[in-house]
């Protein structure tokens, strides 16, 4: 490390090179080095490189400052000449004479700088033209004062300010802090790039001391505060008054958002800039639901993103309408009534969440009559059995969702479904062309064709700028949902998401619902230290929302490096979980009330999708549900004091066990009714909340490198298993060495105890049998002579 003070002279510092150390100290006149241990040739080379780096850095810093100093002085000098040439003749401050009368001023910076360095008092009236009137110096003196302040500011600029100026001026140059080349700057400390080093962050850290002295029991009595801590948009009502925050907290969070250029980052995202910097991709899930009138406004690599989106949406509408009307039929001429969507991760969680919401929505119920939709995600063969149970292959359409068409789990399940179709209808390639749809990136079209899919009519593309967990509004969600419910209902879902997109882009931050939720997430995680968060929808139809948010948030913000390649020194990325109320109340609410503090998101609706009002009941079932929705946040926030417990007549020894400390934060979202439109609103709110937190933390919320290592190791394990199964088939030793004793031991235990569970057909190929009897036994196709293998596919 090389530490520099404000004057850029070096401080005494011990530098360690290898196993040898020496001490250096220097001032403006000399350098002293004291060697503590002998240094070899290699260490000498590293030492000389270090010294060269230091000198190079100083020279670059000095020359850049000198250049800027000369430029500012030149500007000031030209201003003085302009004063001389433009003053009226009768002005008492008129400058007489020619340029030599101003020559004294050209030496002023050196004199002033020397006075500054010597600690002398500066007098802006000391330097004047000989011909100027000393008693009326305002014109020249004012301009000189501006120049002097700029000079002093230049000389006193701290190293941090220099780094920030360099970063703002040109982040793409080949140099970084203080003129140090990037190839060398990576050796030096980079903590200046961390948001935690900014004054705005530190003020929030200091503010925590004040918050720790408060209690939500008292804060909720402040009517002004409570009235300010709400936000509304298009029927969505957010109440965050039960967060451990004051109005001052929100002001400080707004300052942090401004410091991190949150508005600029939001605009960069929706305008198609490549903010996914590790993959050099744009992030444009908002383009998937923007209006058709926005065609020609957003471009990625020269292509009109919105125009391409509507081209695909029009194709999906035509295809799904054709299937639902009976114009598009299966291989044997039967209507296609069953849909199996094959995908994993974002290709499955988001569409299933949407499906569960629409399944009990009145319009959804009517639209889906006569059709069924199932999802196949897990590579476990049991999932295949469940997905195919009781379905007629002749009436089933398989939708394969994989951006690259290489995802191991998805493609194995896709091949399984293809074999299922072939077993019942023969191995004709037309079976696949009539019963399998592909949703993938345009760059994967060759793989889609190789699978046997009709790429002219049964292929729907999406783009590299759509991440899997943000793909619900793309073909990944549009195809299966529109097949079941019709495209018109899916379009209403897109309209709800668009409503929140526009709100997110245009609303002021203090009334912006996704921004407020994101900033409060940063506050709870990074400052109050709450590393877990729960989503509690008081609507059974949202039972899959917590799982979707779990992937959306944890895969996006489960990172440790900032965009500057610096490891974060502050907590990021909450652990998300949840369950619909009131099921969660009888599951984990004990911990929420008395265990560790977990910030909660309560989601409720003014009207139920289907309400019940029984005879002799004073409240409807929905009112019963919502009474819990309103009570739980207050119970978490206010708690129950020892005095209140004692006043109830509780035995003294039980009082500690029945006391609730309270002061546990939560937010409440209230919407009119769970419709397709409201589902789109909820989806967009949580997508943007995740992005806001990533923007503030300076991390990339749009890549997922963390899933790659496990995939690579799984491929290695599969190779060991293939070798073991081959050895078992040939009655040889099947023991494998997986590289570590622990892994080898458990893997060999599995191999030796599963010898009869796998059918080995040909050398090198492990084949798994999957029981599929229910269709033949219970629902045989009428007049069908194409039968599959008994008990297998």
PDB file of C-alpha atoms in Angstrom, residues 353-461:
ATOM      1  CA  UNK A 353     -47.396 -17.961  -9.992  1.00  0.00           C
ATOM      2  CA  UNK A 354     -49.488 -16.244 -12.676  1.00  0.00           C
ATOM      3  CA  UNK A 355     -51.409 -19.447 -13.423  1.00  0.00           C
ATOM      4  CA  UNK A 356     -52.377 -19.886  -9.765  1.00  0.00           C
ATOM      5  CA  UNK A 357     -53.676 -16.308  -9.615  1.00  0.00           C
ATOM      6  CA  UNK A 358     -55.844 -16.678 -12.711  1.00  0.00           C
ATOM      7  CA  UNK A 359     -57.060 -20.175 -11.896  1.00  0.00           C
ATOM      8  CA  UNK A 360     -59.688 -18.851  -9.452  1.00  0.00           C
ATOM      9  CA  UNK A 361     -60.228 -15.461 -11.063  1.00  0.00           C
ATOM     10  CA  UNK A 362     -63.800 -15.388 -12.488  1.00  0.00           C
ATOM     11  CA  UNK A 363     -62.741 -14.510 -16.025  1.00  0.00           C
ATOM     12  CA  UNK A 364     -59.937 -17.059 -15.811  1.00  0.00           C
ATOM     13  CA  UNK A 365     -62.324 -19.817 -14.717  1.00  0.00           C
ATOM     14  CA  UNK A 366     -64.585 -19.237 -17.712  1.00  0.00           C
ATOM     15  CA  UNK A 367     -61.694 -18.943 -20.164  1.00  0.00           C
ATOM     16  CA  UNK A 368     -60.008 -22.158 -19.029  1.00  0.00           C
ATOM     17  CA  UNK A 369     -63.078 -24.417 -19.236  1.00  0.00           C
ATOM     18  CA  UNK A 370     -62.135 -27.577 -21.140  1.00  0.00           C
ATOM     19  CA  UNK A 371     -58.372 -26.999 -20.870  1.00  0.00           C
ATOM     20  CA  UNK A 372     -55.657 -27.895 -18.353  1.00  0.00           C
ATOM     21  CA  UNK A 373     -52.142 -26.614 -17.692  1.00  0.00           C
ATOM     22  CA  UNK A 374     -49.405 -28.433 -15.788  1.00  0.00           C
ATOM     23  CA  UNK A 375     -45.763 -27.619 -15.166  1.00  0.00           C
ATOM     24  CA  UNK A 376     -42.808 -29.992 -15.364  1.00  0.00           C
ATOM     25  CA  UNK A 377     -39.679 -28.530 -13.792  1.00  0.00           C
ATOM     26  CA  UNK A 378     -37.943 -31.030 -11.534  1.00  0.00           C
ATOM     27  CA  UNK A 379     -35.666 -33.623 -13.111  1.00  0.00           C
ATOM     28  CA  UNK A 380     -37.015 -36.083 -10.541  1.00  0.00           C
ATOM     29  CA  UNK A 381     -38.963 -38.717 -12.554  1.00  0.00           C
ATOM     30  CA  UNK A 382     -41.773 -38.434 -10.011  1.00  0.00           C
ATOM     31  CA  UNK A 383     -42.473 -34.965 -11.394  1.00  0.00           C
ATOM     32  CA  UNK A 384     -42.871 -36.510 -14.844  1.00  0.00           C
ATOM     33  CA  UNK A 385     -45.382 -38.994 -13.457  1.00  0.00           C
ATOM     34  CA  UNK A 386     -47.398 -36.243 -11.834  1.00  0.00           C
ATOM     35  CA  UNK A 387     -47.344 -34.013 -14.888  1.00  0.00           C
ATOM     36  CA  UNK A 388     -48.506 -36.741 -17.276  1.00  0.00           C
ATOM     37  CA  UNK A 389     -50.988 -38.508 -15.025  1.00  0.00           C
ATOM     38  CA  UNK A 390     -54.357 -39.127 -16.731  1.00  0.00           C
ATOM     39  CA  UNK A 391     -53.494 -37.039 -19.794  1.00  0.00           C
ATOM     40  CA  UNK A 392     -54.141 -38.173 -23.333  1.00  0.00           C
ATOM     41  CA  UNK A 393     -50.933 -37.608 -25.361  1.00  0.00           C
ATOM     42  CA  UNK A 394     -53.010 -37.097 -28.507  1.00  0.00           C
ATOM     43  CA  UNK A 395     -54.639 -34.061 -26.888  1.00  0.00           C
ATOM     44  CA  UNK A 396     -51.489 -32.711 -25.214  1.00  0.00           C
ATOM     45  CA  UNK A 397     -49.240 -29.875 -26.332  1.00  0.00           C
ATOM     46  CA  UNK A 398     -45.737 -29.695 -24.822  1.00  0.00           C
ATOM     47  CA  UNK A 399     -44.235 -26.191 -24.372  1.00  0.00           C
ATOM     48  CA  UNK A 400     -40.459 -26.270 -23.833  1.00  0.00           C
ATOM     49  CA  UNK A 401     -39.078 -23.063 -22.302  1.00  0.00           C
ATOM     50  CA  UNK A 402     -35.297 -22.666 -22.293  1.00  0.00           C
ATOM     51  CA  UNK A 403     -33.461 -19.589 -23.501  1.00  0.00           C
ATOM     52  CA  UNK A 404     -30.383 -21.519 -24.653  1.00  0.00           C
ATOM     53  CA  UNK A 405     -32.148 -24.840 -25.216  1.00  0.00           C
ATOM     54  CA  UNK A 406     -29.277 -26.439 -23.297  1.00  0.00           C
ATOM     55  CA  UNK A 407     -30.479 -26.329 -19.659  1.00  0.00           C
ATOM     56  CA  UNK A 408     -29.729 -29.859 -18.457  1.00  0.00           C
ATOM     57  CA  UNK A 409     -32.867 -30.455 -16.388  1.00  0.00           C
ATOM     58  CA  UNK A 410     -35.214 -28.878 -18.922  1.00  0.00           C
ATOM     59  CA  UNK A 411     -33.775 -30.740 -21.898  1.00  0.00           C
ATOM     60  CA  UNK A 412     -33.865 -34.116 -20.126  1.00  0.00           C
ATOM     61  CA  UNK A 413     -37.523 -33.539 -19.293  1.00  0.00           C
ATOM     62  CA  UNK A 414     -38.115 -32.360 -22.876  1.00  0.00           C
ATOM     63  CA  UNK A 415     -36.649 -35.565 -24.270  1.00  0.00           C
ATOM     64  CA  UNK A 416     -38.798 -37.525 -21.818  1.00  0.00           C
ATOM     65  CA  UNK A 417     -41.939 -35.785 -23.043  1.00  0.00           C
ATOM     66  CA  UNK A 418     -40.953 -36.368 -26.647  1.00  0.00           C
ATOM     67  CA  UNK A 419     -40.495 -40.072 -25.913  1.00  0.00           C
ATOM     68  CA  UNK A 420     -43.891 -40.117 -24.185  1.00  0.00           C
ATOM     69  CA  UNK A 421     -45.489 -38.758 -27.324  1.00  0.00           C
ATOM     70  CA  UNK A 422     -43.617 -41.196 -29.533  1.00  0.00           C
ATOM     71  CA  UNK A 423     -44.565 -44.180 -27.368  1.00  0.00           C
ATOM     72  CA  UNK A 424     -48.245 -43.514 -27.917  1.00  0.00           C
ATOM     73  CA  UNK A 425     -48.289 -42.126 -31.452  1.00  0.00           C
ATOM     74  CA  UNK A 426     -45.221 -43.627 -33.126  1.00  0.00           C
ATOM     75  CA  UNK A 427     -41.814 -42.190 -33.962  1.00  0.00           C
ATOM     76  CA  UNK A 428     -43.001 -40.072 -36.865  1.00  0.00           C
ATOM     77  CA  UNK A 429     -41.237 -36.691 -36.880  1.00  0.00           C
ATOM     78  CA  UNK A 430     -44.628 -35.058 -37.465  1.00  0.00           C
ATOM     79  CA  UNK A 431     -45.616 -36.063 -33.931  1.00  0.00           C
ATOM     80  CA  UNK A 432     -43.067 -33.609 -32.554  1.00  0.00           C
ATOM     81  CA  UNK A 433     -43.921 -30.956 -35.129  1.00  0.00           C
ATOM     82  CA  UNK A 434     -47.592 -31.097 -34.134  1.00  0.00           C
ATOM     83  CA  UNK A 435     -47.258 -31.496 -30.363  1.00  0.00           C
ATOM     84  CA  UNK A 436     -44.142 -29.587 -29.241  1.00  0.00           C
ATOM     85  CA  UNK A 437     -43.666 -25.810 -28.995  1.00  0.00           C
ATOM     86  CA  UNK A 438     -40.303 -24.133 -28.360  1.00  0.00           C
ATOM     87  CA  UNK A 439     -39.704 -20.849 -26.510  1.00  0.00           C
ATOM     88  CA  UNK A 440     -36.046 -19.874 -26.719  1.00  0.00           C
ATOM     89  CA  UNK A 441     -33.559 -17.216 -27.763  1.00  0.00           C
ATOM     90  CA  UNK A 442     -33.263 -16.575 -31.486  1.00  0.00           C
ATOM     91  CA  UNK A 443     -29.604 -17.629 -31.198  1.00  0.00           C
ATOM     92  CA  UNK A 444     -30.803 -21.129 -30.208  1.00  0.00           C
ATOM     93  CA  UNK A 445     -33.047 -21.692 -33.218  1.00  0.00           C
ATOM     94  CA  UNK A 446     -30.757 -24.385 -34.665  1.00  0.00           C
ATOM     95  CA  UNK A 447     -30.982 -26.420 -31.446  1.00  0.00           C
ATOM     96  CA  UNK A 448     -34.774 -25.996 -31.519  1.00  0.00           C
ATOM     97  CA  UNK A 449     -34.885 -27.296 -35.087  1.00  0.00           C
ATOM     98  CA  UNK A 450     -32.579 -30.207 -34.249  1.00  0.00           C
ATOM     99  CA  UNK A 451     -35.035 -31.244 -31.523  1.00  0.00           C
ATOM    100  CA  UNK A 452     -37.668 -31.640 -34.240  1.00  0.00           C
ATOM    101  CA  UNK A 453     -39.782 -28.545 -33.552  1.00  0.00           C
ATOM    102  CA  UNK A 454     -41.434 -26.678 -36.428  1.00  0.00           C
ATOM    103  CA  UNK A 455     -39.529 -23.381 -36.179  1.00  0.00           C
ATOM    104  CA  UNK A 456     -41.819 -21.652 -38.685  1.00  0.00           C
ATOM    105  CA  UNK A 457     -45.052 -22.022 -36.712  1.00  0.00           C
ATOM    106  CA  UNK A 458     -44.283 -23.526 -33.287  1.00  0.00           C
ATOM    107  CA  UNK A 459     -41.270 -21.468 -32.222  1.00  0.00           C
ATOM    108  CA  UNK A 460     -41.556 -18.215 -30.233  1.00  0.00           C
ATOM    109  CA  UNK A 461     -38.424 -16.264 -29.437  1.00  0.00           C
TER     110      UNK A 461
END
